[in-house]
CSV table of C-alpha atoms in Angstrom, one decimal:
chain,number,residue,atom,x,y,z
A,1,UNK,CA,-3.9,22.4,-23.0
A,2,UNK,CA,-3.3,21.6,-19.3
A,3,UNK,CA,-1.2,18.4,-18.8
A,4,UNK,CA,-2.5,17.8,-15.3
A,5,UNK,CA,-5.2,19.1,-13.0
A,6,UNK,CA,-7.4,18.4,-10.0
A,7,UNK,CA,-11.1,19.0,-10.1
A,8,UNK,CA,-14.3,18.1,-8.2
A,9,UNK,CA,-17.5,16.7,-9.6
A,10,UNK,CA,-20.9,18.0,-8.6
A,11,UNK,CA,-21.4,15.3,-6.0
A,12,UNK,CA,-18.1,16.1,-4.2
A,13,UNK,CA,-15.8,13.5,-5.7
A,14,UNK,CA,-12.3,14.9,-6.2
A,15,UNK,CA,-10.5,13.7,-9.3
A,16,UNK,CA,-7.3,14.3,-11.2
A,17,UNK,CA,-5.9,13.7,-14.6
A,18,UNK,CA,-2.4,13.6,-16.0
A,19,UNK,CA,-1.6,13.8,-19.7
A,20,UNK,CA,0.7,11.1,-21.0
A,21,UNK,CA,1.4,10.5,-24.7
A,22,UNK,CA,0.7,6.8,-25.1
A,23,UNK,CA,-1.5,4.3,-26.8
A,24,UNK,CA,-2.8,3.1,-23.4
A,25,UNK,CA,-4.5,4.8,-20.4
A,26,UNK,CA,-5.1,4.0,-16.8
A,27,UNK,CA,-7.7,4.9,-14.2
A,28,UNK,CA,-7.5,4.3,-10.4
A,29,UNK,CA,-10.1,4.8,-7.7
A,30,UNK,CA,-8.7,5.1,-4.2
A,31,UNK,CA,-11.1,4.6,-1.3
A,32,UNK,CA,-10.2,5.3,2.3
A,33,UNK,CA,-11.6,1.9,3.4
A,34,UNK,CA,-9.2,-0.7,4.7
A,35,UNK,CA,-8.9,-3.4,7.3
A,36,UNK,CA,-8.3,-0.7,9.9
A,37,UNK,CA,-11.9,0.5,9.4
A,38,UNK,CA,-13.4,-2.9,10.3
A,39,UNK,CA,-15.3,-3.4,13.5
A,40,UNK,CA,-13.7,-6.1,15.7
A,41,UNK,CA,-16.1,-8.9,14.6
A,42,UNK,CA,-15.6,-8.0,10.9
A,43,UNK,CA,-11.9,-9.0,10.3
A,44,UNK,CA,-11.3,-9.4,6.6
A,45,UNK,CA,-14.4,-7.5,5.5
A,46,UNK,CA,-12.7,-4.7,3.5
A,47,UNK,CA,-10.8,-7.4,1.4
A,48,UNK,CA,-14.0,-9.4,1.2
A,49,UNK,CA,-15.8,-6.4,-0.3
A,50,UNK,CA,-13.0,-5.8,-2.8
A,51,UNK,CA,-13.4,-9.3,-4.1
A,52,UNK,CA,-17.1,-9.2,-4.3
A,53,UNK,CA,-17.4,-5.8,-6.1
A,54,UNK,CA,-16.8,-7.9,-9.3
A,55,UNK,CA,-19.4,-10.6,-8.6
A,56,UNK,CA,-22.5,-8.9,-10.0
A,57,UNK,CA,-24.2,-5.6,-10.4
A,58,UNK,CA,-27.7,-4.4,-11.3
A,59,UNK,CA,-26.5,-4.4,-14.9
A,60,UNK,CA,-24.1,-7.3,-15.2
A,61,UNK,CA,-23.3,-10.8,-14.0
A,62,UNK,CA,-19.8,-11.7,-12.8
A,63,UNK,CA,-18.7,-13.1,-16.1
A,64,UNK,CA,-19.7,-10.0,-18.0
A,65,UNK,CA,-17.8,-7.8,-15.5
A,66,UNK,CA,-14.7,-9.8,-16.0
A,67,UNK,CA,-15.1,-9.9,-19.8
A,68,UNK,CA,-15.9,-6.2,-20.4
A,69,UNK,CA,-12.2,-5.1,-20.5
A,70,UNK,CA,-10.7,-8.6,-21.1
A,71,UNK,CA,-12.5,-8.6,-24.5
A,72,UNK,CA,-10.6,-5.6,-25.7
A,73,UNK,CA,-7.2,-6.5,-24.1
A,74,UNK,CA,-7.6,-4.3,-21.0
A,75,UNK,CA,-7.1,-5.2,-17.4
A,76,UNK,CA,-9.2,-4.7,-14.3
A,77,UNK,CA,-7.9,-5.4,-10.8
A,78,UNK,CA,-8.1,-4.3,-7.2
A,79,UNK,CA,-6.3,-4.7,-3.9
A,80,UNK,CA,-6.8,-3.8,-0.2
A,81,UNK,CA,-4.5,-2.3,2.3
A,82,UNK,CA,-4.8,-1.4,6.0
A,83,UNK,CA,-6.3,2.0,5.1
A,84,UNK,CA,-7.3,1.8,1.4
A,85,UNK,CA,-9.1,-0.1,-1.3
A,86,UNK,CA,-7.7,0.5,-4.7
A,87,UNK,CA,-9.5,-0.4,-7.9
A,88,UNK,CA,-7.8,0.2,-11.2
A,89,UNK,CA,-8.0,-0.5,-14.9
A,90,UNK,CA,-5.6,-0.3,-17.9
A,91,UNK,CA,-6.9,-0.1,-21.4
A,92,UNK,CA,-6.3,1.2,-25.0
A,93,UNK,CA,-6.9,4.9,-25.3
A,94,UNK,CA,-10.0,4.3,-27.5
A,95,UNK,CA,-11.7,2.4,-24.6
A,96,UNK,CA,-11.9,5.3,-22.0
A,97,UNK,CA,-15.7,5.3,-21.8
A,98,UNK,CA,-15.8,1.5,-21.6
A,99,UNK,CA,-13.4,1.5,-18.7
A,100,UNK,CA,-14.9,4.4,-16.8
A,101,UNK,CA,-18.5,3.0,-17.2
A,102,UNK,CA,-17.4,-0.4,-15.9
A,103,UNK,CA,-15.7,1.0,-12.8
A,104,UNK,CA,-18.7,3.1,-12.1
A,105,UNK,CA,-21.0,0.1,-12.4
A,106,UNK,CA,-19.0,-2.1,-10.0
A,107,UNK,CA,-18.7,0.7,-7.5
A,108,UNK,CA,-22.2,2.1,-7.6
A,109,UNK,CA,-24.4,-0.8,-8.7
A,110,UNK,CA,-22.8,-3.9,-7.1
A,111,UNK,CA,-25.5,-6.2,-5.6
A,112,UNK,CA,-23.4,-8.7,-3.6
A,113,UNK,CA,-25.5,-11.8,-4.4
A,114,UNK,CA,-25.5,-14.3,-1.5
A,115,UNK,CA,-24.5,-17.2,-3.7
A,116,UNK,CA,-21.4,-15.4,-5.0
A,117,UNK,CA,-20.5,-14.3,-1.4
A,118,UNK,CA,-20.6,-18.0,-0.3
A,119,UNK,CA,-18.3,-19.0,-3.2
A,120,UNK,CA,-15.9,-16.2,-2.6
A,121,UNK,CA,-15.5,-17.1,1.0
A,122,UNK,CA,-13.9,-20.3,-0.1
A,123,UNK,CA,-11.6,-18.5,-2.5
A,124,UNK,CA,-10.4,-16.2,0.2
A,125,UNK,CA,-9.9,-19.0,2.7
A,126,UNK,CA,-7.7,-20.7,0.2
A,127,UNK,CA,-5.8,-17.4,-0.2
A,128,UNK,CA,-5.3,-17.4,3.6
A,129,UNK,CA,-4.0,-20.9,3.6
A,130,UNK,CA,-1.6,-20.2,0.8
A,131,UNK,CA,0.0,-17.5,2.9
A,132,UNK,CA,0.3,-20.0,5.8
A,133,UNK,CA,2.3,-22.2,3.5
A,134,UNK,CA,4.8,-19.3,2.7
A,135,UNK,CA,6.6,-18.1,5.8
A,136,UNK,CA,8.7,-15.6,3.9
A,137,UNK,CA,5.5,-13.7,3.0
A,138,UNK,CA,3.4,-14.4,6.1
A,139,UNK,CA,6.1,-13.0,8.4
A,140,UNK,CA,5.4,-9.5,7.0
A,141,UNK,CA,1.8,-9.7,8.1
A,142,UNK,CA,2.6,-11.2,11.5
A,143,UNK,CA,5.2,-8.6,12.2
A,144,UNK,CA,2.8,-5.8,11.5
A,145,UNK,CA,0.3,-7.5,13.8
A,146,UNK,CA,3.0,-7.5,16.4
A,147,UNK,CA,4.1,-3.9,16.0
A,148,UNK,CA,0.5,-2.5,15.9
A,149,UNK,CA,-1.0,-5.0,18.4
A,150,UNK,CA,-4.2,-3.8,20.0
A,151,UNK,CA,-5.7,-1.7,17.2
A,152,UNK,CA,-7.1,-2.0,13.7
A,153,UNK,CA,-3.6,-1.7,12.1
A,154,UNK,CA,-2.7,-5.0,13.8
A,155,UNK,CA,-5.5,-6.9,12.1
A,156,UNK,CA,-4.6,-9.1,9.1
A,157,UNK,CA,-6.1,-7.8,5.9
A,158,UNK,CA,-7.3,-11.2,4.8
A,159,UNK,CA,-8.9,-12.0,8.2
A,160,UNK,CA,-9.0,-15.6,9.5
A,161,UNK,CA,-11.0,-18.6,8.1
A,162,UNK,CA,-13.4,-18.2,11.0
A,163,UNK,CA,-13.9,-14.4,10.6
A,164,UNK,CA,-14.4,-14.7,6.9
A,165,UNK,CA,-17.0,-17.5,7.4
A,166,UNK,CA,-18.9,-15.1,9.7
A,167,UNK,CA,-19.1,-12.2,7.3
A,168,UNK,CA,-22.6,-11.3,5.9
A,169,UNK,CA,-24.2,-9.2,3.2
A,170,UNK,CA,-25.4,-6.9,5.9
A,171,UNK,CA,-21.8,-6.4,7.1
A,172,UNK,CA,-20.9,-5.4,3.6
A,173,UNK,CA,-23.7,-2.8,3.3
A,174,UNK,CA,-23.0,-1.4,6.8
A,175,UNK,CA,-19.2,-1.0,6.0
A,176,UNK,CA,-19.9,0.6,2.7
A,177,UNK,CA,-22.3,3.1,4.2
A,178,UNK,CA,-19.6,4.1,6.7
A,179,UNK,CA,-16.6,4.3,4.4
A,180,UNK,CA,-17.6,4.7,0.8
A,181,UNK,CA,-18.4,8.4,1.2
A,182,UNK,CA,-17.6,11.5,-0.9
A,183,UNK,CA,-14.5,12.7,1.0
A,184,UNK,CA,-13.1,9.2,1.2
A,185,UNK,CA,-13.1,8.4,-2.6
A,186,UNK,CA,-10.7,9.8,-5.2
A,187,UNK,CA,-10.3,9.1,-8.9
A,188,UNK,CA,-7.2,9.6,-11.1
A,189,UNK,CA,-6.8,9.1,-14.8
A,190,UNK,CA,-3.5,9.0,-16.7
A,191,UNK,CA,-3.5,8.9,-20.5
A,192,UNK,CA,-3.5,10.7,-23.8
A,193,UNK,CA,-6.5,12.9,-23.1
A,194,UNK,CA,-7.2,16.6,-22.5
A,195,UNK,CA,-8.7,17.7,-19.2
A,196,UNK,CA,-12.1,18.6,-20.7
A,197,UNK,CA,-12.7,15.1,-22.0
A,198,UNK,CA,-11.7,13.5,-18.6
A,199,UNK,CA,-13.9,15.9,-16.7
A,200,UNK,CA,-16.9,15.2,-19.0
A,201,UNK,CA,-16.5,11.4,-19.0
A,202,UNK,CA,-16.0,11.1,-15.2
A,203,UNK,CA,-18.9,13.5,-14.6
A,204,UNK,CA,-21.2,11.4,-16.8
A,205,UNK,CA,-20.5,8.1,-15.0
A,206,UNK,CA,-19.6,9.2,-11.5
A,207,UNK,CA,-21.3,12.6,-11.1
A,208,UNK,CA,-24.7,11.0,-10.3
A,209,UNK,CA,-23.3,8.8,-7.6
A,210,UNK,CA,-25.3,9.8,-4.4
A,211,UNK,CA,-22.7,9.9,-1.7
A,212,UNK,CA,-23.1,10.8,2.0
A,213,UNK,CA,-20.8,12.8,4.3
A,214,UNK,CA,-20.5,10.2,7.0
A,215,UNK,CA,-17.7,11.3,9.3
A,216,UNK,CA,-16.5,7.8,10.3
A,217,UNK,CA,-13.0,7.7,11.8
A,218,UNK,CA,-10.9,4.6,12.5
A,219,UNK,CA,-9.6,4.0,16.0
A,220,UNK,CA,-6.3,5.7,16.9
A,221,UNK,CA,-3.0,3.8,17.2
A,222,UNK,CA,-2.4,2.0,20.4
A,223,UNK,CA,1.2,1.9,21.6
A,224,UNK,CA,2.6,-1.4,22.9
A,225,UNK,CA,6.1,-1.9,24.2
A,226,UNK,CA,8.8,-3.3,21.9
A,227,UNK,CA,9.1,-7.1,22.0
A,228,UNK,CA,11.2,-9.9,20.6
A,229,UNK,CA,9.4,-13.1,19.6
A,230,UNK,CA,10.8,-16.4,18.4
A,231,UNK,CA,8.2,-18.7,16.8
A,232,UNK,CA,8.6,-22.3,15.4
A,233,UNK,CA,7.2,-21.6,12.0
A,234,UNK,CA,10.0,-22.2,9.5
A,235,UNK,CA,10.9,-25.4,7.6
A,236,UNK,CA,14.4,-24.9,6.1
A,237,UNK,CA,15.7,-21.4,6.9
A,238,UNK,CA,15.1,-18.8,9.6
A,239,UNK,CA,13.1,-15.7,8.7
A,240,UNK,CA,14.0,-12.7,10.7
A,241,UNK,CA,12.3,-9.3,10.9
A,242,UNK,CA,13.0,-6.3,13.0
A,243,UNK,CA,11.5,-2.8,12.9
A,244,UNK,CA,10.4,0.4,14.5
A,245,UNK,CA,7.3,2.5,14.7
A,246,UNK,CA,7.8,5.8,12.9
A,247,UNK,CA,5.6,8.8,12.2
A,248,UNK,CA,2.8,8.6,9.7
A,249,UNK,CA,2.4,9.9,6.1
A,250,UNK,CA,1.8,13.5,7.2
A,251,UNK,CA,5.0,13.8,9.2
A,252,UNK,CA,7.6,16.4,8.1
A,253,UNK,CA,10.2,13.6,8.7
A,254,UNK,CA,8.7,11.4,6.0
A,255,UNK,CA,11.2,12.4,3.2
A,256,UNK,CA,14.3,11.9,5.4
A,257,UNK,CA,13.0,8.5,6.5
A,258,UNK,CA,12.3,7.5,2.9
A,259,UNK,CA,15.8,8.4,1.8
A,260,UNK,CA,17.4,6.7,4.9
A,261,UNK,CA,15.4,3.5,4.2
A,262,UNK,CA,16.5,3.5,0.5
A,263,UNK,CA,20.2,3.8,1.6
A,264,UNK,CA,19.8,1.1,4.2
A,265,UNK,CA,18.0,-1.6,2.3
A,266,UNK,CA,16.2,-0.3,-0.7
A,267,UNK,CA,15.8,-2.1,-4.1
A,268,UNK,CA,19.3,-1.2,-5.4
A,269,UNK,CA,22.0,-3.8,-5.2
A,270,UNK,CA,24.3,-1.4,-3.4
A,271,UNK,CA,22.2,-0.8,-0.4
A,272,UNK,CA,24.1,-1.0,2.9
A,273,UNK,CA,22.4,-4.1,4.1
A,274,UNK,CA,22.9,-5.8,0.7
A,275,UNK,CA,26.6,-4.9,0.5
A,276,UNK,CA,27.3,-6.0,4.0
A,277,UNK,CA,25.1,-8.9,4.8
A,278,UNK,CA,24.8,-10.5,1.4
A,279,UNK,CA,27.9,-9.5,-0.5
A,280,UNK,CA,30.5,-9.2,2.3
A,281,UNK,CA,29.4,-11.9,4.7
A,282,UNK,CA,27.3,-14.1,2.4
A,283,UNK,CA,24.7,-14.7,5.0
A,284,UNK,CA,21.4,-14.0,3.2
A,285,UNK,CA,20.1,-14.2,-0.3
A,286,UNK,CA,17.0,-12.0,0.4
A,287,UNK,CA,17.4,-8.9,2.5
A,288,UNK,CA,15.5,-5.7,2.4
A,289,UNK,CA,14.2,-2.8,4.4
A,290,UNK,CA,10.8,-1.2,3.7
A,291,UNK,CA,8.4,1.4,5.0
A,292,UNK,CA,4.6,1.4,5.5
A,293,UNK,CA,3.1,4.8,6.2
A,294,UNK,CA,-0.4,5.3,7.5
A,295,UNK,CA,-2.4,8.4,8.3
A,296,UNK,CA,-1.2,8.7,11.9
A,297,UNK,CA,1.7,6.3,12.3
A,298,UNK,CA,4.1,4.2,10.3
A,299,UNK,CA,6.7,1.5,10.5
A,300,UNK,CA,10.2,0.8,9.1
A,301,UNK,CA,11.0,-2.9,8.8
A,302,UNK,CA,13.9,-5.1,7.8
A,303,UNK,CA,13.6,-8.7,6.6
A,304,UNK,CA,16.1,-11.4,5.8
A,305,UNK,CA,16.1,-15.2,5.4
A,306,UNK,CA,19.2,-17.2,6.4
A,307,UNK,CA,20.6,-20.4,7.7
A,308,UNK,CA,19.5,-20.9,11.4
A,309,UNK,CA,23.1,-21.0,12.4
A,310,UNK,CA,23.6,-17.5,11.0
A,311,UNK,CA,20.6,-15.8,12.5
A,312,UNK,CA,22.3,-14.4,15.6
A,313,UNK,CA,25.1,-12.9,13.5
A,314,UNK,CA,22.7,-11.5,10.9
A,315,UNK,CA,20.7,-9.8,13.7
A,316,UNK,CA,23.8,-8.2,15.1
A,317,UNK,CA,24.9,-7.0,11.6
A,318,UNK,CA,21.5,-5.5,10.9
A,319,UNK,CA,21.5,-3.5,14.1
A,320,UNK,CA,25.1,-2.4,13.5
A,321,UNK,CA,24.1,-1.0,10.1
A,322,UNK,CA,21.2,0.9,11.6
A,323,UNK,CA,23.4,2.2,14.4
A,324,UNK,CA,25.9,3.6,11.9
A,325,UNK,CA,23.2,6.1,10.8
A,326,UNK,CA,23.0,7.3,14.4
A,327,UNK,CA,26.7,7.5,15.1
A,328,UNK,CA,28.1,8.5,11.7
A,329,UNK,CA,26.4,11.0,9.5
A,330,UNK,CA,26.6,10.3,5.8
A,331,UNK,CA,29.4,12.1,4.0
A,332,UNK,CA,28.6,14.8,1.5
A,333,UNK,CA,29.4,12.6,-1.5
A,334,UNK,CA,27.5,9.7,0.0
A,335,UNK,CA,24.5,11.9,0.5
A,336,UNK,CA,24.7,13.3,-3.0
A,337,UNK,CA,24.8,9.8,-4.5
A,338,UNK,CA,21.9,8.7,-2.3
A,339,UNK,CA,19.7,11.6,-3.5
A,340,UNK,CA,20.6,11.0,-7.1
A,341,UNK,CA,19.8,7.3,-6.8
A,342,UNK,CA,16.4,7.9,-5.1
A,343,UNK,CA,15.3,10.6,-7.5
A,344,UNK,CA,16.3,8.3,-10.4
A,345,UNK,CA,14.2,5.5,-9.0
A,346,UNK,CA,11.3,7.9,-8.7
A,347,UNK,CA,11.7,9.0,-12.3
A,348,UNK,CA,11.6,5.4,-13.5
A,349,UNK,CA,8.5,4.7,-11.4
A,350,UNK,CA,6.9,7.8,-12.9
A,351,UNK,CA,7.1,6.3,-16.4
A,352,UNK,CA,4.7,3.5,-15.4
A,353,UNK,CA,1.3,5.0,-16.2
A,354,UNK,CA,-0.6,2.7,-13.8
A,355,UNK,CA,1.7,3.5,-11.0
A,356,UNK,CA,1.2,7.2,-11.7
A,357,UNK,CA,-2.6,6.9,-11.7
A,358,UNK,CA,-2.6,4.9,-8.4
A,359,UNK,CA,-0.1,7.3,-6.8
A,360,UNK,CA,-2.2,10.3,-7.9
A,361,UNK,CA,-5.4,8.8,-6.4
A,362,UNK,CA,-3.6,8.0,-3.2
A,363,UNK,CA,-2.1,11.5,-3.0
A,364,UNK,CA,-5.6,13.0,-3.3
A,365,UNK,CA,-6.8,10.7,-0.6
A,366,UNK,CA,-4.1,11.7,1.9
A,367,UNK,CA,-3.1,15.2,0.9
A,368,UNK,CA,-5.9,16.6,-1.2
A,369,UNK,CA,-3.4,17.4,-4.0
A,370,UNK,CA,-1.0,15.8,-6.4
A,371,UNK,CA,2.6,16.9,-6.1
A,372,UNK,CA,4.7,17.1,-9.2
A,373,UNK,CA,7.8,15.1,-9.7
A,374,UNK,CA,9.9,18.2,-9.7
A,375,UNK,CA,8.5,19.3,-6.3
A,376,UNK,CA,9.1,16.0,-4.7
A,377,UNK,CA,12.6,15.8,-6.1
A,378,UNK,CA,13.4,19.3,-4.8
A,379,UNK,CA,12.3,18.2,-1.3
A,380,UNK,CA,14.7,15.2,-1.5
A,381,UNK,CA,17.5,17.5,-2.6
A,382,UNK,CA,17.0,19.8,0.4
A,383,UNK,CA,17.7,17.0,2.9
A,384,UNK,CA,21.0,17.2,4.8
A,385,UNK,CA,23.2,14.6,6.5
A,386,UNK,CA,22.0,15.9,9.9
A,387,UNK,CA,18.4,15.3,8.8
A,388,UNK,CA,19.1,11.6,8.3
A,389,UNK,CA,21.1,11.3,11.4
A,390,UNK,CA,18.4,13.0,13.5
A,391,UNK,CA,15.5,10.7,12.3
A,392,UNK,CA,17.7,7.6,12.9
A,393,UNK,CA,18.4,8.8,16.4
A,394,UNK,CA,14.8,9.7,17.1
A,395,UNK,CA,13.1,6.6,15.8
A,396,UNK,CA,15.6,3.7,15.1
A,397,UNK,CA,17.3,3.1,18.4
A,398,UNK,CA,17.9,-0.5,19.2
A,399,UNK,CA,15.9,-0.4,22.4
A,400,UNK,CA,12.8,0.7,20.4
A,401,UNK,CA,13.0,-2.2,18.0
A,402,UNK,CA,10.4,-5.0,17.7
A,403,UNK,CA,11.7,-8.4,16.4
A,404,UNK,CA,10.1,-11.6,15.1
A,405,UNK,CA,11.9,-14.7,14.1
A,406,UNK,CA,10.5,-17.8,12.4
A,407,UNK,CA,12.7,-20.7,13.2
A,408,UNK,CA,12.6,-24.5,12.8
A,409,UNK,CA,10.7,-26.4,15.5
């Protein structure tokens, strides 16, 4: 029995499965439809559609959609990014058909009733206001708006209260016709099943979905000059972000940047930023670096929150740590430890079945294939100290950095 495979349904939908011995299973549908694909007057539309997929179909009312998996202890959820809409479900292994049928119903048969659209606008506006009350979260969105100003990647996923109020059912139908097409939708299942069963069940419920081959393409990235902005948005502590544009998800430099980012400010307690700024200097409780990779461009960002009197020093220390990668290549032992740490983190993430399903669906969406853990680990092991130094020098110079600071008025 194959433990993983990629196959295509008769209507052109590309799917994958991965066998995992477990009492639960997971399915993820990745759609190349995010806020970047919205027209200028449609800000927040991709997220609005994601919410309203669950508000009624030709076969079910909203309550019955929500209850279908809840009644058997399963979970149904979704989220929107700049380039993707992800819909996923987790369930007991006996409920495969129930879960697949439900996802097919909300994706294929959603009716978007006007009354539900009006109610959901109020819910989303409340979500927008909740972010406005949380500067430590809002700064991430505002920083990306800054670094990608002038194109779709610089539009907030939630939209604004005004833009959400202006969205219509016709906007939903137009957007879906452009973006919910055969080559832009991928499905992945992870669970204790053989490939024949997955192929049959997905074919039964998704194979009849009539999909077009619309060749919609989002606008290309517009480059703006690096800027530093200070905004009176904070209440108690300053919130500081700095970051750089980097190549997108298809770049050959992706792996080196991922490893560099993990050493710099990844989730481990012994990241360079954590050891220096938190442990040595005691300046910040929260500090991290992160990467967002899109189809044609990406960003590497650093966030910290600190006492306003410490912001200048924190900013200097952050750039000093980044400049170390440019001036001092990692030692052989440091590089070996960094690789082992990153590969270990990948292995732990691989054990999460839902993460595996979502990752597989996204991999199909961007690469048309699902790479094995061993293959990705081998690529990480091949990186050299000069690879990390080169990408730091190419992309992370101080003069290329954008910065955004929320401070007290």
